[in-house]
């Protein structure tokens, strides 16, 4: 029997019973549990096979809830929350002591956001606790943007995926921390830098392993298909050089045709970065099922969401 369902009251019941439910958000599906239940939070790590030192994002129903879980809110954090919530920005702030160490990997900060999905906002409104929810995929694998992706990963491990359709943004939230009150981007994501800078001014990006070692979204290999994947700005040459292999192509809008190409996905014929982001992970899931020797991905323009997509594709190519 399928675990996919739209029954919110069943999701409420399971979560109240310290069980996990996969939930839809505007970014990707999350594997959710009560942040105050040690049993539920441990089950999140075990189900994902995620190392315990990797902290989880806490999902709250609205901006007013922030005071319950964080100690202090820098002025620019308030500006960002007001500008973008509900929406795909996660703020890393000094935590209150009620937040369990298991959620934060022992850190004194907690990552928090208000997700922008009607079903999940409705669900959060019906619960007495926030939800810890990392992406609903096994550690390091491609993030799920459809209920079916979660089902194929976890049908034997969880009881329910709350079906909210395909995720609109399609890549994870942008993560922002604070150093001396100034915002720093720790992970590129669904909210483009340009939109953030319009609110808080020029912002530094520190998303490399060397400066942010214990953040899973920053691990060199992440978001990865099982099939070997390369990223290039020169599609034609890359296809030419690999003609002996069974090739799959992931392009932005290029309509390159070549007999050597076995399977091809164009992310946005009209060159729309939002469309490309929303289709990215589903495209990788599909390519990974074609029994290919090699996926050749085209580098996107390096601005707006193009930067975030290139970040994910780069990590997908690392072995
Ligand atoms: P995921 O939910 O799988 O998209 O991953 C959660 C992301 O939030 C990871 O990149 C975490 O490292 C990051 N994160 C969560 N809590 C913290 C924290 N306290 N400090 C820094 N990064 C965090
Ligand atoms: Mg993840």
Short mmCIF file of C-alpha atoms and ligand atoms in Angstrom, two decimals:
data_model
loop_
_atom_site.label_atom_id
_atom_site.label_comp_id
_atom_site.label_asym_id
_atom_site.label_seq_id
_atom_site.Cartn_x
_atom_site.Cartn_y
_atom_site.Cartn_z
CA UNK A 1 0.00 0.00 0.00
CA UNK A 2 1.20 3.48 -0.79
CA UNK A 3 2.37 5.67 2.08
CA UNK A 4 1.45 8.82 0.12
CA UNK A 5 -1.59 10.61 1.55
CA UNK A 6 -3.18 14.06 1.89
CA UNK A 7 -4.72 13.29 5.29
CA UNK A 8 -3.49 16.08 7.60
CA UNK A 9 -5.21 14.65 10.68
CA UNK A 10 -3.33 11.39 10.22
CA UNK A 11 -0.06 13.37 9.98
CA UNK A 12 -0.95 15.19 13.21
CA UNK A 13 -1.67 11.90 14.96
CA UNK A 14 1.59 10.28 13.84
CA UNK A 15 3.67 13.32 14.84
CA UNK A 16 1.92 13.53 18.24
CA UNK A 17 2.89 9.86 18.69
CA UNK A 18 6.59 10.70 18.13
CA UNK A 19 6.61 9.12 14.67
CA UNK A 20 8.00 10.63 11.46
CA UNK A 21 6.06 12.09 8.55
CA UNK A 22 7.59 13.37 5.32
CA UNK A 23 6.21 16.84 4.63
CA UNK A 24 6.03 19.04 1.55
CA UNK A 25 7.73 22.44 1.56
CA UNK A 26 8.38 24.92 -1.21
CA UNK A 27 12.04 23.78 -1.36
CA UNK A 28 12.18 19.98 -1.04
CA UNK A 29 10.28 17.36 0.99
CA UNK A 30 11.38 17.16 4.63
CA UNK A 31 11.56 14.18 6.97
CA UNK A 32 9.76 15.66 9.97
CA UNK A 33 9.52 14.89 13.67
CA UNK A 34 8.73 16.63 16.98
CA UNK A 35 11.87 18.61 17.98
CA UNK A 36 11.22 17.81 21.66
CA UNK A 37 10.95 14.03 21.14
CA UNK A 38 14.31 12.30 21.46
CA UNK A 39 12.76 9.21 19.88
CA UNK A 40 11.55 11.12 16.81
CA UNK A 41 14.75 13.10 16.34
CA UNK A 42 16.92 9.98 16.65
CA UNK A 43 14.66 8.29 14.10
CA UNK A 44 15.30 11.14 11.65
CA UNK A 45 19.06 10.60 11.84
CA UNK A 46 18.71 6.81 11.65
CA UNK A 47 16.26 6.83 8.74
CA UNK A 48 18.47 9.17 6.72
CA UNK A 49 21.70 7.49 7.92
CA UNK A 50 22.82 11.01 8.69
CA UNK A 51 25.75 11.54 11.08
CA UNK A 52 24.59 12.92 14.46
CA UNK A 53 26.92 15.93 14.27
CA UNK A 54 24.94 17.35 11.34
CA UNK A 55 22.33 19.73 12.77
CA UNK A 56 18.69 19.86 11.66
CA UNK A 57 16.55 22.80 10.53
CA UNK A 58 13.66 23.65 12.85
CA UNK A 59 10.40 24.55 11.08
CA UNK A 60 8.11 26.98 12.92
CA UNK A 61 4.57 28.13 12.03
CA UNK A 62 5.22 31.88 12.02
CA UNK A 63 7.72 34.62 12.81
CA UNK A 64 6.29 35.20 16.31
CA UNK A 65 7.38 31.70 17.34
CA UNK A 66 11.04 32.71 16.94
CA UNK A 67 11.20 34.18 20.46
CA UNK A 68 10.34 30.78 21.93
CA UNK A 69 13.41 29.10 20.50
CA UNK A 70 16.14 31.72 20.07
CA UNK A 71 17.95 33.89 22.59
CA UNK A 72 18.64 37.00 20.52
CA UNK A 73 17.58 38.23 17.10
CA UNK A 74 20.06 40.55 15.37
CA UNK A 75 18.44 43.50 13.59
CA UNK A 76 19.31 42.14 10.14
CA UNK A 77 17.87 38.74 11.03
CA UNK A 78 14.60 40.44 11.84
CA UNK A 79 14.68 42.29 8.51
CA UNK A 80 15.31 39.04 6.62
CA UNK A 81 12.59 37.12 8.47
CA UNK A 82 10.10 39.91 7.82
CA UNK A 83 11.06 40.12 4.16
CA UNK A 84 11.21 36.42 3.30
CA UNK A 85 9.09 34.32 5.71
CA UNK A 86 7.22 32.19 4.99
CA UNK A 87 9.92 31.32 2.49
CA UNK A 88 13.21 29.62 1.68
CA UNK A 89 15.61 31.42 4.03
CA UNK A 90 16.97 29.63 7.09
CA UNK A 91 18.44 31.75 9.88
CA UNK A 92 21.09 30.35 12.21
CA UNK A 93 20.66 32.08 15.59
CA UNK A 94 21.73 31.67 19.23
CA UNK A 95 19.46 28.97 20.68
CA UNK A 96 17.46 28.94 23.90
CA UNK A 97 18.18 26.06 26.27
CA UNK A 98 14.86 24.32 25.48
CA UNK A 99 16.29 23.35 22.07
CA UNK A 100 17.78 19.85 22.48
CA UNK A 101 21.48 19.39 21.64
CA UNK A 102 20.53 16.55 19.31
CA UNK A 103 18.87 19.10 16.98
CA UNK A 104 21.91 21.38 16.84
CA UNK A 105 24.73 18.84 16.81
CA UNK A 106 25.79 20.23 20.18
CA UNK A 107 26.14 23.79 18.86
CA UNK A 108 24.80 26.81 20.73
CA UNK A 109 23.00 27.96 17.57
CA UNK A 110 19.81 26.67 15.95
CA UNK A 111 18.78 26.84 12.27
CA UNK A 112 15.16 27.93 11.85
CA UNK A 113 12.67 28.89 9.15
CA UNK A 114 8.97 29.26 8.33
CA UNK A 115 8.29 27.07 5.27
CA UNK A 116 6.04 28.38 2.54
CA UNK A 117 3.66 25.54 1.79
CA UNK A 118 -0.06 25.71 2.62
CA UNK A 119 -0.36 22.08 3.81
CA UNK A 120 2.70 22.25 6.03
CA UNK A 121 1.71 25.65 7.48
CA UNK A 122 -1.70 24.14 8.24
CA UNK A 123 0.00 21.13 9.85
CA UNK A 124 2.35 23.29 11.96
CA UNK A 125 -0.66 25.28 13.16
CA UNK A 126 -2.24 22.07 14.46
CA UNK A 127 0.81 20.95 16.46
CA UNK A 128 2.07 22.06 19.88
CA UNK A 129 5.70 21.79 18.81
CA UNK A 130 7.96 22.81 15.89
CA UNK A 131 9.18 20.20 13.44
CA UNK A 132 12.77 19.20 12.83
CA UNK A 133 12.93 18.40 9.13
CA UNK A 134 16.02 17.76 7.06
CA UNK A 135 15.53 16.80 3.42
CA UNK A 136 13.76 13.44 3.09
CA UNK A 137 16.57 11.58 1.33
CA UNK A 138 19.25 9.18 2.50
CA UNK A 139 22.43 11.06 3.45
CA UNK A 140 24.24 12.46 0.39
CA UNK A 141 21.61 11.35 -2.13
CA UNK A 142 19.42 13.51 -4.39
CA UNK A 143 16.85 15.57 -2.49
CA UNK A 144 13.16 14.70 -3.07
CA UNK A 145 10.91 17.24 -4.80
CA UNK A 146 7.90 14.91 -5.24
CA UNK A 147 6.06 12.61 -2.80
CA UNK A 148 7.00 9.69 -5.08
CA UNK A 149 10.72 10.40 -4.61
CA UNK A 150 10.30 10.06 -0.84
CA UNK A 151 8.24 6.93 -1.21
CA UNK A 152 10.89 5.27 -3.31
CA UNK A 153 13.55 6.07 -0.70
CA UNK A 154 11.64 5.34 2.51
CA UNK A 155 8.50 3.25 1.88
CA UNK A 156 9.70 0.56 4.29
CA UNK A 157 10.91 3.00 6.94
CA UNK A 158 8.17 5.61 7.47
CA UNK A 159 4.38 5.45 7.60
CA UNK A 160 3.38 8.55 5.69
CA UNK A 161 4.33 11.14 3.10
CA UNK A 162 2.00 14.14 3.22
CA UNK A 163 1.41 14.82 -0.46
CA UNK A 164 1.70 18.49 -1.35
CA UNK A 165 2.51 18.04 -5.03
CA UNK A 166 5.78 18.99 -6.70
CA UNK A 167 7.92 21.46 -4.75
CA UNK A 168 7.78 24.90 -6.33
CA UNK A 169 11.31 26.16 -5.64
CA UNK A 170 12.98 22.79 -5.90
CA UNK A 171 16.29 23.46 -4.18
CA UNK A 172 17.02 23.83 -0.47
CA UNK A 173 16.71 27.04 1.52
CA UNK A 174 19.47 29.64 1.61
CA UNK A 175 21.16 29.40 5.03
CA UNK A 176 22.28 32.61 6.74
CA UNK A 177 24.28 32.86 9.96
CA UNK A 178 25.47 35.94 11.86
CA UNK A 179 28.95 37.01 12.86
CA UNK A 180 29.02 40.18 15.00
CA UNK A 181 25.45 40.92 13.90
CA UNK A 182 26.38 40.76 10.21
CA UNK A 183 24.71 38.15 8.00
CA UNK A 184 26.84 35.53 6.21
CA UNK A 185 25.55 33.03 3.65
CA UNK A 186 26.51 29.48 4.70
CA UNK A 187 24.57 27.71 1.96
CA UNK A 188 23.38 29.04 -1.38
CA UNK A 189 19.78 28.14 -2.03
CA UNK A 190 16.31 29.02 -3.20
CA UNK A 191 16.48 32.70 -2.26
CA UNK A 192 18.96 34.38 -4.64
CA UNK A 193 21.79 36.49 -3.15
CA UNK A 194 20.62 39.51 -5.11
CA UNK A 195 17.23 39.44 -3.34
CA UNK A 196 18.94 39.12 0.06
CA UNK A 197 21.34 41.98 -0.68
CA UNK A 198 18.39 44.19 -1.60
CA UNK A 199 17.27 43.84 2.04
CA UNK A 200 20.52 43.82 4.06
CA UNK A 201 23.22 45.12 1.72
CA UNK A 202 26.33 43.31 0.49
CA UNK A 203 26.66 39.87 2.04
CA UNK A 204 29.62 37.52 2.33
CA UNK A 205 29.35 33.87 1.19
CA UNK A 206 31.21 31.27 3.27
CA UNK A 207 29.99 28.00 1.83
CA UNK A 208 33.25 26.14 1.47
CA UNK A 209 34.19 23.12 3.53
CA UNK A 210 37.26 24.92 4.92
CA UNK A 211 35.22 27.66 6.57
CA UNK A 212 32.02 25.74 7.35
CA UNK A 213 33.21 22.20 8.05
CA UNK A 214 30.25 20.62 9.81
CA UNK A 215 27.34 21.65 7.61
CA UNK A 216 26.11 18.76 5.44
CA UNK A 217 24.86 21.06 2.70
CA UNK A 218 28.46 22.18 2.42
CA UNK A 219 30.03 18.75 2.15
CA UNK A 220 31.96 18.44 -1.06
CA UNK A 221 29.91 15.50 -2.26
CA UNK A 222 26.18 15.91 -1.72
CA UNK A 223 22.97 15.91 -3.71
CA UNK A 224 24.53 13.19 -5.81
CA UNK A 225 23.18 10.74 -8.39
CA UNK A 226 24.70 7.26 -8.31
CA UNK A 227 25.73 7.71 -11.94
CA UNK A 228 29.06 9.44 -12.55
CA UNK A 229 28.31 13.09 -13.34
CA UNK A 230 30.40 15.86 -14.85
CA UNK A 231 29.68 19.60 -15.10
CA UNK A 232 30.81 21.62 -18.09
CA UNK A 233 30.31 24.86 -20.01
CA UNK A 234 31.28 23.05 -23.23
CA UNK A 235 28.58 20.45 -23.88
CA UNK A 236 29.47 19.62 -27.45
CA UNK A 237 33.10 18.91 -26.64
CA UNK A 238 32.16 16.84 -23.58
CA UNK A 239 29.77 14.70 -25.65
CA UNK A 240 32.41 14.30 -28.36
CA UNK A 241 35.01 13.15 -25.83
CA UNK A 242 32.68 10.51 -24.32
CA UNK A 243 31.00 9.08 -27.42
CA UNK A 244 31.94 5.53 -26.44
CA UNK A 245 29.78 5.77 -23.29
CA UNK A 246 26.03 5.65 -22.70
CA UNK A 247 25.51 9.36 -22.10
CA UNK A 248 22.70 11.34 -20.46
CA UNK A 249 22.52 15.10 -20.83
CA UNK A 250 21.21 17.71 -18.40
CA UNK A 251 21.11 21.09 -20.12
CA UNK A 252 19.80 24.55 -19.27
CA UNK A 253 18.21 25.32 -22.63
CA UNK A 254 20.64 23.84 -25.14
CA UNK A 255 18.97 21.73 -27.81
CA UNK A 256 22.14 19.90 -28.82
CA UNK A 257 21.32 16.68 -30.65
CA UNK A 258 23.81 13.89 -31.08
CA UNK A 259 23.35 10.16 -31.68
CA UNK A 260 25.63 9.48 -28.72
CA UNK A 261 23.10 11.04 -26.35
CA UNK A 262 20.87 8.33 -24.93
CA UNK A 263 18.63 10.48 -22.72
CA UNK A 264 18.29 14.23 -22.39
CA UNK A 265 16.55 16.70 -20.10
CA UNK A 266 16.28 20.41 -20.88
CA UNK A 267 15.69 22.36 -17.65
CA UNK A 268 14.18 25.48 -19.20
CA UNK A 269 13.76 26.06 -22.91
CA UNK A 270 12.82 29.68 -22.17
CA UNK A 271 15.96 30.19 -20.03
CA UNK A 272 14.07 30.74 -16.79
CA UNK A 273 16.22 30.06 -13.71
CA UNK A 274 13.22 29.53 -11.39
CA UNK A 275 11.90 26.86 -13.73
CA UNK A 276 15.34 25.25 -13.95
CA UNK A 277 15.67 25.13 -10.13
CA UNK A 278 12.23 23.60 -9.70
CA UNK A 279 13.06 20.81 -12.17
CA UNK A 280 16.67 20.13 -11.16
CA UNK A 281 16.32 17.26 -8.68
CA UNK A 282 13.52 15.50 -10.55
CA UNK A 283 15.77 15.61 -13.62
CA UNK A 284 18.64 14.06 -11.65
CA UNK A 285 16.31 11.36 -10.28
CA UNK A 286 15.18 10.55 -13.84
CA UNK A 287 18.69 10.55 -15.29
CA UNK A 288 19.84 8.25 -12.49
CA UNK A 289 17.25 5.66 -13.53
CA UNK A 290 18.40 5.37 -17.16
CA UNK A 291 21.29 3.01 -16.59
CA UNK A 292 23.75 5.53 -18.00
CA UNK A 293 27.55 5.46 -17.85
CA UNK A 294 27.80 9.21 -17.57
CA UNK A 295 25.64 12.27 -16.92
CA UNK A 296 26.93 15.44 -18.58
CA UNK A 297 25.45 18.53 -16.93
CA UNK A 298 25.65 22.00 -18.40
CA UNK A 299 26.84 24.84 -16.15
CA UNK A 300 24.14 27.51 -15.74
CA UNK A 301 24.66 31.30 -15.85
CA UNK A 302 26.46 32.36 -12.68
CA UNK A 303 23.89 34.74 -11.20
CA UNK A 304 20.63 34.52 -9.27
CA UNK A 305 19.42 30.95 -8.82
CA UNK A 306 21.98 29.91 -11.44
CA UNK A 307 24.64 30.25 -8.71
CA UNK A 308 22.68 27.95 -6.37
CA UNK A 309 22.05 25.38 -9.10
CA UNK A 310 25.75 25.38 -10.08
CA UNK A 311 26.61 24.86 -6.40
CA UNK A 312 24.40 21.73 -6.26
CA UNK A 313 25.67 20.38 -9.58
CA UNK A 314 29.28 20.89 -8.50
CA UNK A 315 28.67 18.85 -5.34
CA UNK A 316 26.86 16.19 -7.37
CA UNK A 317 29.98 15.68 -9.48
CA UNK A 318 32.37 15.04 -6.59
CA UNK A 319 33.33 11.44 -5.92
P1 LIG B 1 19.12 19.85 5.29
O1 LIG B 1 18.01 20.03 6.27
O2 LIG B 1 19.43 18.43 4.96
O3 LIG B 1 18.92 20.71 4.08
O4 LIG B 1 20.43 20.39 6.02
C1 LIG B 1 20.35 21.33 7.04
C2 LIG B 1 21.36 22.40 6.84
O5 LIG B 1 21.28 23.38 7.89
C3 LIG B 1 22.74 21.85 6.91
O6 LIG B 1 23.57 22.41 5.91
C4 LIG B 1 23.18 22.24 8.30
O7 LIG B 1 24.53 22.24 8.54
C5 LIG B 1 22.58 23.58 8.46
N1 LIG B 1 22.48 23.90 9.86
C6 LIG B 1 21.56 23.46 10.70
N2 LIG B 1 21.79 23.92 11.95
C7 LIG B 1 22.91 24.66 11.89
C8 LIG B 1 23.68 25.40 12.83
N3 LIG B 1 23.33 25.46 14.12
N4 LIG B 1 24.78 26.02 12.40
C9 LIG B 1 25.13 25.97 11.10
N5 LIG B 1 24.45 25.28 10.15
C10 LIG B 1 23.36 24.64 10.54
MG1 LIG B 2 19.75 17.63 2.72
#
